[in-house]
Amino acid sequence: MGTALVYHEDMTAARLLWDDPECEIECPERLTTALERLQQRGLEQRCLRLAAREASEAELGLVHSPEYVALLQGTQALGTGELQTLSGQYDAVYFHPSTFHCARLAAGAALQLVDAVLAGAVRNGLALVRPPGHHSQRAAANGFCVFNNVAIAAKHAQRQHGLHRILIVDWDVHHGQGIQYIFEDDPSVLYFSWHRYEHGRFWPYLRESDADAVGQGPGLGFTVNLPWNQVGMGNADYVAAFLHVLLPVAFEFNPELVLVSAGFDSAIGDPEGQMQATPECFAHLTQLLQMLAGGRVCAVLEGGYHLESLSQSVCMMVQALLGDPAPPLSGPMVPHASALESIQSVQVAQAPHWMSLQQQGQRGLGRDGASGSHAVAVTLNHPLGVAPVLSPCPRSPEGRPSPLLLPGGPEFKAAATQDVAALSSLLDQLRLNPTPPVRTAVALTAPDAALALPSDVLCEEGSAPQEETQAWARPHEALAQDRALTALGKVLYLLDRILDGQVSSGIAVTPASAAAATLDVAIRCGLSHGAQRLLCLAVGQLDRPPDLTDDGRLEGF
Ligand code: Q9C
Ligand code: ZN
């Protein structure tokens, strides 16, 4: 299943007709530049292209008052002077004779995207639209926004598709107060927004943008505001906000659909945001969101005023929606102190409403089983395996892990069958809760007929050339055995495909006795392919390769 890109050229028609430095940044080139870049990179061609339609009056009425819609309809016939006068009645808004048409297309594009995703025609998608929507309110335009595209799409998904839980992630650098007002007492829509706030000294200067605005009545806890009190927030701050606030709450909420108010004025170079996050960050944020709602992510453009930064960020997001691996993040991944303060203030404000945030302040209290719960030990029969993570370590009565199973023996055979069963069950879970379209490959030494792989998991049949495999295996006695050698060939082949970007992640099954040696070869092989840093995570019992020293350096490299 693919990715939709919803667009209509008519949305480039609206433009500022008089002098207004505040509004001139919301220009037609925002769309044309982003689209050109998507075409240049071959990304547009990989999407299902949908031409935006206009939202109907009834659809606009899901959020806006009939009087407001009628007022907007009337602007089509106004002259420049009258348009300027009317624009002056709102905060940071300009009207053009084409504004009504554009704004109906923008809302319609969001609706079409949601329909395509919920009909199963595509897994996810992006609507490239203007004017943006998240500041607009029931009867007011605000901050370049005319109709609230994402709020209309959310109401539509509830009414027309019967959804009960929708998550709106607003990563635009401004607070989408319009969305907040529309859903503040509604527990079926969880609204998350981070925004430049500077303790209330940044537009739109609202007290209700702070972390202690958490929704009201039945909607208590379903508004999550993360105010940034300094400019210059970057990749580490954004990722920390996702990991420590948004994702815990979102997993607990368990949405059926994720809508993204995708403003890229939170990216580096933007004159409004003054933030530092690089375009690659948006690929990572998009990937993280795809862990929710079975990957049903509908993104709708909001702000973004630095044409180059905007275009690159849009490309990064589309790449991630298409399932491409995300490029590494640059810079030291250390959040700013001010960001951590903001994150903590949200945790405190939201803790009464979310179990997943309740322990955040008490970290580090229980250690080593001395108090409270202890870590769950698991066996590691396979260095790159999944099965061990699922099966608890069998422990002797003294509490020591039981010895590793010997290949060939009857216990080994039983364990191997269990492993395949555990792998099957993991893959079942993946099917029920489809993961992001990250290309995962599974390599088995003896293909098991009972193992039905989900359609988007590749069954990797290739092996590294025999001479290469034997050369890597030579120093290791444990790899002399046939089965271990075959498994090593598969591991090397998987590594190759991961390092050249064809595959994002892989699972390989190898005999228990060869686990440490296979891991040793995998590390050396990764380094010899030019990897600069490897994170080796051993879950449970595993002998460290003999020459992997304590400071993490592998001798000889
Ligand atoms: N320098 C969107 O990004 N001007 N709207 C603020 C502060 C209004 C932004 C002035 C910015 C509106 C969708
Ligand atoms: Zn914005």
Coordinates of C-alpha atoms and ligand atoms in Angstrom, one line a residue:
M1 CA 0.0 0.0 0.0
G2 CA 1.3 3.4 -1.0
T3 CA 1.4 7.0 -0.2
A4 CA -1.0 9.7 -1.5
L5 CA 0.0 13.2 -2.5
V6 CA -3.0 15.5 -2.8
Y7 CA -2.6 18.8 -4.6
H8 CA -4.2 21.3 -6.9
E9 CA -2.5 24.0 -8.9
D10 CA -5.4 26.4 -8.2
M11 CA -4.2 26.7 -4.6
T12 CA -1.3 28.8 -5.9
A13 CA -3.7 31.5 -7.1
A14 CA -4.2 33.4 -3.8
R15 CA -1.6 36.0 -3.1
L16 CA -1.1 39.3 -1.1
L17 CA -2.3 42.3 -3.1
W18 CA -1.0 45.1 -0.9
D19 CA 2.0 45.8 1.3
D20 CA 2.0 43.8 4.5
P21 CA 5.4 42.5 5.8
E22 CA 3.7 40.2 8.3
C23 CA 1.7 38.4 5.6
E24 CA 4.0 38.4 2.6
I25 CA 5.8 35.2 3.7
E26 CA 2.6 33.1 3.0
C27 CA 3.2 33.1 -0.8
P28 CA 2.4 30.8 -3.8
E29 CA 6.0 29.7 -4.1
R30 CA 5.7 27.7 -0.9
L31 CA 3.7 25.2 -2.9
T32 CA 5.4 25.4 -6.3
T33 CA 8.9 25.1 -4.8
A34 CA 8.0 22.1 -2.5
L35 CA 6.3 20.3 -5.4
E36 CA 9.2 20.9 -7.8
R37 CA 11.6 19.5 -5.3
L38 CA 9.5 16.4 -4.8
Q39 CA 9.5 15.9 -8.6
Q40 CA 13.3 16.5 -8.9
R41 CA 13.9 13.8 -6.2
G42 CA 11.6 11.4 -8.0
L43 CA 9.3 11.3 -4.9
E44 CA 6.2 12.7 -6.4
Q45 CA 6.3 10.0 -9.1
R46 CA 6.3 7.3 -6.4
C47 CA 3.1 8.7 -4.8
L48 CA -0.5 8.2 -5.8
R49 CA -1.3 11.6 -7.2
L50 CA -4.8 12.9 -6.3
A51 CA -6.2 16.2 -7.5
A52 CA -7.8 18.1 -4.7
R53 CA -11.5 18.7 -4.7
E54 CA -13.4 21.5 -3.0
A55 CA -15.0 20.8 0.4
S56 CA -18.7 21.2 0.3
E57 CA -20.7 23.7 2.4
A58 CA -21.9 20.9 4.6
E59 CA -18.3 19.7 5.2
L60 CA -17.1 23.2 6.0
G61 CA -20.1 23.3 8.4
L62 CA -18.6 20.5 10.4
V63 CA -16.4 23.2 12.0
H64 CA -17.4 26.6 10.8
S65 CA -20.6 28.7 11.3
P66 CA -22.9 29.2 8.2
E67 CA -22.5 33.0 8.6
Y68 CA -18.7 32.7 8.4
V69 CA -18.8 30.4 5.3
A70 CA -21.2 32.9 3.7
L71 CA -18.9 35.8 4.5
L72 CA -16.0 34.0 2.9
Q73 CA -18.1 33.2 -0.2
G74 CA -18.8 36.9 -0.5
T75 CA -15.1 37.8 -0.7
Q76 CA -14.9 36.4 -4.3
A77 CA -16.6 39.5 -5.6
L78 CA -14.8 42.1 -3.6
G79 CA -12.3 44.7 -4.9
T80 CA -8.8 45.1 -3.5
G81 CA -9.7 47.9 -1.1
E82 CA -12.7 46.0 0.4
L83 CA -10.5 42.8 0.7
Q84 CA -7.9 44.8 2.6
T85 CA -10.5 46.3 4.9
L86 CA -12.0 42.9 5.7
S87 CA -8.6 41.3 6.2
G88 CA -7.9 44.0 8.8
Q89 CA -10.7 42.7 11.0
Y90 CA -8.7 39.5 11.7
D91 CA -5.2 38.9 13.1
A92 CA -2.5 38.2 10.5
V93 CA -4.8 37.4 7.6
Y94 CA -5.1 38.5 3.9
F95 CA -7.9 37.8 1.5
H96 CA -7.7 37.5 -2.3
P97 CA -10.6 37.0 -4.8
S98 CA -9.4 33.4 -5.1
T99 CA -9.1 32.8 -1.3
F100 CA -12.5 31.1 -1.0
H101 CA -11.8 28.7 -3.8
C102 CA -8.3 27.9 -2.5
A103 CA -9.5 27.5 1.1
R104 CA -12.2 25.1 -0.1
L105 CA -9.6 23.1 -2.1
A106 CA -7.3 23.0 1.0
A107 CA -10.1 21.6 3.2
G108 CA -11.2 19.2 0.4
A109 CA -7.6 18.0 -0.1
A110 CA -7.5 17.0 3.6
L111 CA -10.8 15.2 3.2
Q112 CA -9.7 13.3 0.2
L113 CA -6.5 12.2 1.9
V114 CA -8.5 10.9 4.9
D115 CA -10.9 9.1 2.6
A116 CA -8.1 7.5 0.6
V117 CA -6.4 6.2 3.7
L118 CA -9.5 5.0 5.5
A119 CA -10.8 3.3 2.3
G120 CA -7.5 1.4 2.2
A121 CA -6.4 2.8 -1.2
V122 CA -3.1 4.0 0.4
R123 CA -1.4 3.6 3.8
N124 CA -0.7 7.3 4.3
G125 CA -0.2 10.6 2.6
L126 CA 0.4 14.3 2.4
A127 CA -1.9 17.1 1.3
L128 CA 0.1 20.0 0.0
V129 CA -2.2 22.9 0.6
R130 CA -2.6 26.6 1.2
P131 CA -4.1 28.5 2.9
P132 CA -3.1 26.7 6.0
G133 CA -5.7 25.8 8.7
H134 CA -4.8 25.3 12.3
H135 CA -5.3 28.9 13.5
S136 CA -8.8 29.3 12.0
Q137 CA -11.8 29.1 14.3
R138 CA -15.5 28.5 14.1
A139 CA -16.2 32.1 12.9
A140 CA -12.8 33.6 12.4
A141 CA -9.8 33.6 10.1
N142 CA -6.5 33.9 11.9
G143 CA -2.7 33.6 11.2
F144 CA -3.0 33.0 7.4
C145 CA -5.7 30.4 8.0
V146 CA -9.2 30.5 6.6
F147 CA -10.8 27.1 7.1
N148 CA -9.5 24.6 9.7
N149 CA -8.4 21.9 7.2
V150 CA -7.3 19.3 9.8
A151 CA -10.2 19.9 12.2
I152 CA -12.6 19.4 9.4
A153 CA -10.9 16.2 8.3
A154 CA -11.0 14.9 11.9
K155 CA -14.8 15.6 12.2
H156 CA -15.3 14.0 8.8
A157 CA -13.4 10.9 9.9
Q158 CA -15.6 10.6 12.9
R159 CA -18.9 11.2 11.1
Q160 CA -18.3 9.4 7.8
H161 CA -16.0 6.6 8.9
G162 CA -17.1 6.1 12.5
L163 CA -13.7 6.6 14.1
H164 CA -13.6 6.9 17.9
R165 CA -10.0 8.0 18.6
I166 CA -8.1 10.5 16.4
L167 CA -4.7 11.9 17.3
I168 CA -3.7 15.3 15.9
V169 CA 0.0 16.1 16.0
D170 CA 0.7 19.7 15.3
W171 CA 4.4 20.2 14.8
D172 CA 4.0 23.6 13.2
V173 CA 6.0 26.1 15.3
H174 CA 2.9 28.1 16.1
H175 CA 0.2 27.0 18.5
G176 CA -2.8 25.7 16.6
Q177 CA -5.2 27.4 19.0
G178 CA -8.0 27.0 16.4
I179 CA -7.8 23.2 16.6
Q180 CA -7.5 23.4 20.4
Y181 CA -10.7 25.4 20.7
I182 CA -12.6 23.1 18.4
F183 CA -11.8 19.9 20.4
E184 CA -11.0 21.2 23.9
D185 CA -13.9 19.3 25.5
D186 CA -13.8 16.3 23.2
P187 CA -12.1 13.2 24.5
S188 CA -12.3 11.5 21.1
V189 CA -9.7 13.8 19.6
L190 CA -6.3 14.1 21.2
Y191 CA -4.5 17.3 20.2
F192 CA -0.8 17.6 20.7
S193 CA 1.0 20.9 19.8
W194 CA 4.5 22.1 20.4
H195 CA 5.1 25.8 19.7
R196 CA 7.4 28.7 20.2
Y197 CA 6.0 30.4 23.3
E198 CA 8.7 32.3 25.1
H199 CA 6.7 32.5 28.3
G200 CA 3.8 34.1 26.4
R201 CA 5.8 36.6 24.5
F202 CA 5.4 35.1 21.1
W203 CA 2.4 35.2 18.7
P204 CA -0.5 34.5 19.2
Y205 CA 0.3 35.5 22.8
L206 CA -2.2 33.2 24.5
R207 CA -2.3 32.1 28.1
E208 CA -4.0 28.9 26.9
S209 CA -0.9 27.8 24.8
D210 CA 0.9 26.9 28.0
A211 CA 1.4 23.4 29.3
D212 CA -1.3 23.7 32.0
A213 CA -4.0 24.0 29.3
V214 CA -5.0 20.4 29.2
G215 CA -8.6 20.5 27.9
Q216 CA -11.9 20.8 29.8
G217 CA -14.8 18.7 31.0
P218 CA -14.8 15.3 29.3
G219 CA -11.8 16.5 27.3
L220 CA -9.5 16.9 30.3
G221 CA -6.1 15.5 29.3
F222 CA -6.9 15.4 25.6
T223 CA -5.1 18.7 24.9
V224 CA -1.4 18.4 25.2
N225 CA 0.6 21.7 24.9
L226 CA 4.4 21.8 24.9
P227 CA 5.6 25.4 24.9
W228 CA 9.2 26.1 23.8
N229 CA 10.4 29.0 25.9
Q230 CA 13.6 29.6 23.9
V231 CA 14.3 29.7 20.2
G232 CA 17.0 27.4 18.8
M233 CA 15.3 24.1 19.6
G234 CA 16.8 21.3 17.5
N235 CA 16.7 17.6 16.6
A236 CA 17.5 16.4 20.1
D237 CA 14.7 18.6 21.6
Y238 CA 12.1 17.4 19.1
V239 CA 13.0 13.8 19.4
A240 CA 13.0 14.1 23.3
A241 CA 9.5 15.7 23.1
F242 CA 8.3 12.7 21.0
L243 CA 9.9 10.1 23.2
H244 CA 9.0 11.6 26.6
V245 CA 5.7 13.2 26.0
L246 CA 3.9 12.5 22.7
L247 CA 4.6 8.8 22.2
P248 CA 3.8 7.6 25.7
V249 CA 0.5 9.5 25.7
A250 CA -0.3 8.4 22.1
F251 CA 0.4 4.7 22.7
E252 CA -1.9 4.9 25.8
F253 CA -4.6 6.7 23.7
N254 CA -4.2 4.1 20.9
P255 CA -5.5 6.2 18.0
E256 CA -7.2 4.8 14.9
L257 CA -5.9 7.6 12.8
V258 CA -3.1 10.2 13.0
L259 CA -3.5 13.6 11.5
V260 CA -0.5 15.8 11.2
S261 CA -0.7 19.5 11.1
A262 CA 2.6 19.5 9.3
G263 CA 4.0 23.0 9.5
F264 CA 7.7 23.2 8.7
D265 CA 8.2 26.7 10.2
S266 CA 9.6 24.6 13.1
A267 CA 12.6 23.7 10.8
I268 CA 16.0 25.4 10.6
G269 CA 16.1 28.6 8.6
D270 CA 12.5 29.6 9.1
P271 CA 12.1 33.3 9.9
E272 CA 9.0 32.7 12.1
G273 CA 10.2 29.8 14.2
Q274 CA 14.0 30.6 14.6
M275 CA 14.5 26.9 15.4
Q276 CA 17.3 24.6 14.5
A277 CA 15.8 21.2 13.6
T278 CA 17.2 19.9 10.3
P279 CA 14.9 18.5 7.5
E280 CA 16.1 14.9 8.4
C281 CA 14.4 15.3 11.8
F282 CA 11.0 15.3 10.1
A283 CA 11.8 11.9 8.5
H284 CA 12.4 10.5 12.0
L285 CA 9.3 12.2 13.5
T286 CA 7.2 10.7 10.6
Q287 CA 8.7 7.3 11.2
L288 CA 7.9 7.5 14.9
L289 CA 4.3 8.4 14.1
Q290 CA 3.9 5.5 11.8
M291 CA 4.1 3.2 14.8
L292 CA 0.6 4.4 15.7
A293 CA -2.8 3.7 14.2
G294 CA -1.4 0.9 11.9
G295 CA 0.6 3.5 10.1
R296 CA -2.5 5.5 9.0
V297 CA -0.8 8.9 9.0
C298 CA -2.5 11.8 7.1
A299 CA -0.3 15.0 6.9
V300 CA -1.6 18.3 5.9
L301 CA 0.7 21.3 5.2
E302 CA 0.4 24.2 7.6
G303 CA 3.2 26.8 7.9
G304 CA 6.8 26.8 6.6
Y305 CA 8.2 30.0 5.1
H306 CA 11.9 29.4 4.2
L307 CA 11.4 27.9 0.8
E308 CA 14.6 25.8 0.7
S309 CA 14.1 24.5 4.3
L310 CA 10.4 23.9 3.6
S311 CA 11.0 21.9 0.4
Q312 CA 13.7 19.7 2.0
S313 CA 11.6 19.0 5.0
V314 CA 8.6 18.1 2.8
C315 CA 10.8 15.7 0.8
M316 CA 12.0 14.1 4.1
M317 CA 8.5 13.6 5.3
V318 CA 7.4 12.0 2.0
Q319 CA 10.4 9.8 1.9
A320 CA 9.5 8.5 5.4
L321 CA 5.9 8.0 4.4
L322 CA 7.1 6.0 1.4
G323 CA 9.0 3.8 3.8
D324 CA 12.6 4.8 2.9
P325 CA 15.1 4.7 5.8
A326 CA 15.6 8.0 7.5
P327 CA 19.0 9.7 7.1
P328 CA 21.0 10.0 10.3
L329 CA 20.5 13.1 12.5
S330 CA 23.4 15.5 12.7
G331 CA 24.7 17.3 15.7
P332 CA 25.1 16.2 19.3
M333 CA 21.8 14.7 20.5
V334 CA 21.7 16.7 23.7
P335 CA 18.5 18.5 24.5
H336 CA 18.6 22.1 25.7
A337 CA 18.0 22.7 29.5
S338 CA 15.0 24.9 28.6
A339 CA 13.5 22.1 26.5
L340 CA 13.8 19.6 29.3
E341 CA 12.1 22.1 31.6
S342 CA 9.2 22.4 29.1
I343 CA 9.0 18.7 28.8
Q344 CA 8.9 18.3 32.5
S345 CA 6.2 20.9 32.9
V346 CA 4.0 19.0 30.4
Q347 CA 4.7 15.7 32.3
V348 CA 3.6 17.3 35.5
A349 CA 0.5 18.9 34.0
Q350 CA -0.6 15.7 32.2
A351 CA 0.4 13.1 34.8
P352 CA -3.1 13.1 36.4
H353 CA -4.5 12.1 33.0
W354 CA -2.0 9.6 31.6
M355 CA -0.7 6.5 33.3
S356 CA 2.3 6.5 30.9
L357 CA 3.5 9.8 32.4
Q358 CA 2.9 9.0 36.0
Q359 CA 6.4 7.5 36.8
Q360 CA 8.4 10.1 34.9
G361 CA 9.3 12.1 38.1
Q362 CA 10.4 9.0 40.0
R363 CA 13.0 7.6 37.7
G364 CA 16.0 6.0 39.3
L365 CA 14.4 5.1 42.6
G366 CA 14.3 1.3 42.2
R367 CA 17.6 -0.4 41.3
D368 CA 18.7 -3.9 40.6
G369 CA 15.7 -5.6 42.1
A370 CA 16.6 -4.2 45.5
S371 CA 13.2 -2.5 45.5
G372 CA 10.2 -2.8 43.2
S373 CA 10.3 -4.8 40.0
H374 CA 13.4 -6.4 38.5
A375 CA 14.5 -6.6 34.9
V376 CA 13.1 -9.5 32.9
A377 CA 16.0 -11.7 31.8
V378 CA 15.7 -13.3 28.3
T379 CA 17.9 -15.8 26.5
L380 CA 19.7 -14.8 23.4
N381 CA 19.9 -17.8 21.3
H382 CA 20.3 -15.8 18.1
P383 CA 22.3 -12.7 17.8
L384 CA 20.0 -10.9 15.5
G385 CA 17.0 -12.9 16.6
V386 CA 13.5 -12.0 17.7
A387 CA 12.5 -15.2 19.5
P388 CA 14.7 -14.6 22.5
V389 CA 13.0 -11.3 23.3
L390 CA 9.7 -13.1 23.5
S391 CA 10.8 -16.1 25.6
P392 CA 11.7 -15.6 29.3
C393 CA 15.1 -17.0 30.3
P394 CA 14.6 -20.4 31.9
R395 CA 16.3 -20.1 35.3
S396 CA 17.7 -22.8 37.5
P397 CA 16.3 -22.7 41.1
E398 CA 19.5 -20.9 42.2
G399 CA 18.6 -18.1 39.8
R400 CA 21.4 -18.7 37.4
P401 CA 20.5 -18.9 33.7
S402 CA 20.4 -22.4 32.4
P403 CA 23.2 -23.5 30.1
L404 CA 22.8 -22.8 26.4
L405 CA 21.3 -25.6 24.4
L406 CA 23.6 -27.7 22.3
P407 CA 22.8 -27.9 18.6
G408 CA 21.8 -31.3 17.3
G409 CA 20.5 -32.5 20.6
P410 CA 16.8 -33.1 21.1
E411 CA 16.5 -30.0 23.3
F412 CA 17.9 -28.0 20.5
K413 CA 15.3 -29.2 18.1
A414 CA 12.6 -28.4 20.5
A415 CA 14.0 -24.9 21.0
A416 CA 14.3 -24.4 17.3
T417 CA 10.6 -25.2 16.9
Q418 CA 9.8 -22.9 19.8
D419 CA 11.8 -20.2 18.1
V420 CA 9.9 -20.5 14.9
A421 CA 6.6 -20.4 16.9
A422 CA 7.8 -17.3 18.7
L423 CA 8.7 -15.7 15.4
S424 CA 5.4 -16.6 14.0
S425 CA 3.6 -15.0 16.9
L426 CA 5.6 -11.8 16.6
L427 CA 4.8 -11.6 12.9
D428 CA 1.1 -12.2 13.7
Q429 CA 1.3 -9.1 16.0
L430 CA 2.9 -7.1 13.2
R431 CA 0.0 -8.1 10.9
L432 CA -2.6 -7.0 13.5
N433 CA -0.9 -3.8 14.1
P434 CA 0.9 -3.1 10.8
T435 CA 4.2 -1.4 11.4
P436 CA 5.5 1.5 9.4
P437 CA 6.5 0.6 5.9
V438 CA 10.0 0.0 6.9
R439 CA 11.4 -2.8 4.9
T440 CA 12.2 -5.7 7.2
A441 CA 13.7 -8.9 5.9
V442 CA 13.7 -12.3 7.6
A443 CA 16.4 -14.9 6.9
L444 CA 15.8 -18.5 8.0
T445 CA 18.3 -21.3 7.6
A446 CA 15.6 -23.9 7.0
P447 CA 12.5 -22.1 5.5
D448 CA 9.5 -23.2 7.6
A449 CA 6.4 -23.9 5.6
A450 CA 4.2 -23.0 8.7
L451 CA 5.7 -19.5 8.8
A452 CA 3.5 -17.1 6.8
L453 CA 5.2 -13.8 6.4
P454 CA 3.2 -10.6 6.2
S455 CA 3.2 -9.2 2.7
D456 CA 5.5 -6.3 3.5
V457 CA 8.2 -8.5 5.2
L458 CA 10.7 -9.8 2.8
C459 CA 11.8 -13.4 3.0
E460 CA 15.5 -13.2 2.3
E461 CA 16.8 -16.2 0.4
G462 CA 20.2 -14.8 -0.5
S463 CA 23.5 -15.7 1.1
A464 CA 27.0 -14.1 0.9
P465 CA 29.4 -15.9 -1.4
Q466 CA 30.7 -19.1 0.2
E467 CA 34.4 -18.1 0.1
E468 CA 33.6 -14.8 1.8
T469 CA 31.5 -16.6 4.5
Q470 CA 34.3 -19.1 5.0
A471 CA 36.9 -16.4 5.3
W472 CA 34.9 -14.6 8.0
A473 CA 34.2 -17.9 9.8
R474 CA 37.8 -19.2 9.8
P475 CA 38.9 -17.8 13.2
H476 CA 35.9 -19.2 15.0
E477 CA 35.6 -22.8 16.0
A478 CA 31.9 -22.3 16.7
L479 CA 31.3 -21.5 13.0
A480 CA 32.9 -24.7 11.7
Q481 CA 29.5 -26.5 11.8
D482 CA 27.5 -26.5 8.6
R483 CA 24.3 -24.9 10.1
A484 CA 26.2 -22.1 11.7
L485 CA 28.1 -21.4 8.4
T486 CA 24.8 -21.3 6.5
A487 CA 23.4 -18.9 9.0
L488 CA 26.4 -16.7 8.9
G489 CA 26.1 -16.5 5.1
K490 CA 22.5 -15.2 5.6
V491 CA 23.6 -12.7 8.2
L492 CA 26.3 -11.3 6.0
Y493 CA 23.9 -11.0 3.1
L494 CA 21.4 -9.2 5.3
L495 CA 24.1 -6.8 6.6
D496 CA 25.1 -6.0 3.0
R497 CA 21.5 -5.1 2.1
I498 CA 21.0 -3.0 5.2
L499 CA 24.3 -1.1 4.7
D500 CA 23.4 -0.4 1.0
G501 CA 20.0 0.8 2.1
Q502 CA 17.8 -1.8 0.3
V503 CA 16.5 -3.1 3.6
S504 CA 16.0 -1.2 6.9
S505 CA 16.1 -4.0 9.3
G506 CA 16.6 -7.8 9.4
I507 CA 16.0 -10.8 11.5
A508 CA 18.2 -13.9 11.1
V509 CA 18.1 -17.2 13.0
T510 CA 21.4 -18.8 13.9
P511 CA 22.3 -21.8 16.2
A512 CA 22.7 -20.9 19.8
S513 CA 26.3 -22.2 20.0
A514 CA 27.3 -19.9 17.1
A515 CA 25.6 -16.8 18.5
A516 CA 28.7 -15.1 20.0
A517 CA 30.9 -15.9 17.0
T518 CA 28.3 -14.7 14.5
L519 CA 27.9 -11.5 16.4
D520 CA 31.7 -11.0 16.4
V521 CA 31.7 -11.4 12.7
A522 CA 28.7 -9.1 12.2
I523 CA 30.5 -6.4 14.1
R524 CA 33.7 -6.7 12.2
C525 CA 31.9 -6.9 8.9
G526 CA 29.9 -3.8 9.7
L527 CA 33.0 -1.9 10.6
S528 CA 34.8 -3.1 7.5
H529 CA 31.9 -1.8 5.4
G530 CA 32.7 1.7 6.7
A531 CA 30.2 2.0 9.6
Q532 CA 31.6 4.5 12.1
R533 CA 29.6 3.5 15.1
L534 CA 27.8 0.3 16.0
L535 CA 25.4 -0.2 18.8
C536 CA 25.5 -3.8 19.9
L537 CA 22.6 -4.7 22.2
A538 CA 22.8 -8.1 23.8
V539 CA 19.5 -9.1 25.5
G540 CA 20.2 -11.7 28.1
Q541 CA 23.1 -14.1 28.3
L542 CA 25.8 -13.8 25.8
D543 CA 29.6 -14.1 26.0
R544 CA 31.2 -10.9 24.8
P545 CA 33.4 -11.4 21.8
P546 CA 36.9 -11.9 23.4
D547 CA 38.6 -8.8 21.9
L548 CA 35.7 -6.4 22.3
T549 CA 37.3 -4.2 25.0
D550 CA 35.5 -2.3 27.8
D551 CA 35.8 1.1 26.2
G552 CA 33.8 -0.4 23.3
R553 CA 36.8 -0.4 20.8
L554 CA 37.3 -3.5 18.8
E555 CA 41.0 -4.3 18.7
G556 CA 42.5 -4.3 15.3
F557 CA 40.3 -1.5 13.9
Ligands
Q9C1 N1 6.6 37.5 14.1 C1 1.0 29.6 10.2 O1 2.2 29.3 10.3 N2 2.6 36.4 12.4 N3 0.6 30.8 10.6 C2 3.2 36.3 13.6 C3 5.3 37.1 14.7 C4 1.6 35.4 12.1 C5 1.5 31.8 11.1 C6 4.1 37.5 13.8 C7 2.1 34.1 11.8 C8 1.0 33.1 11.4 C9 0.0 28.7 9.6
ZN2 ZN 3.1 28.2 11.8

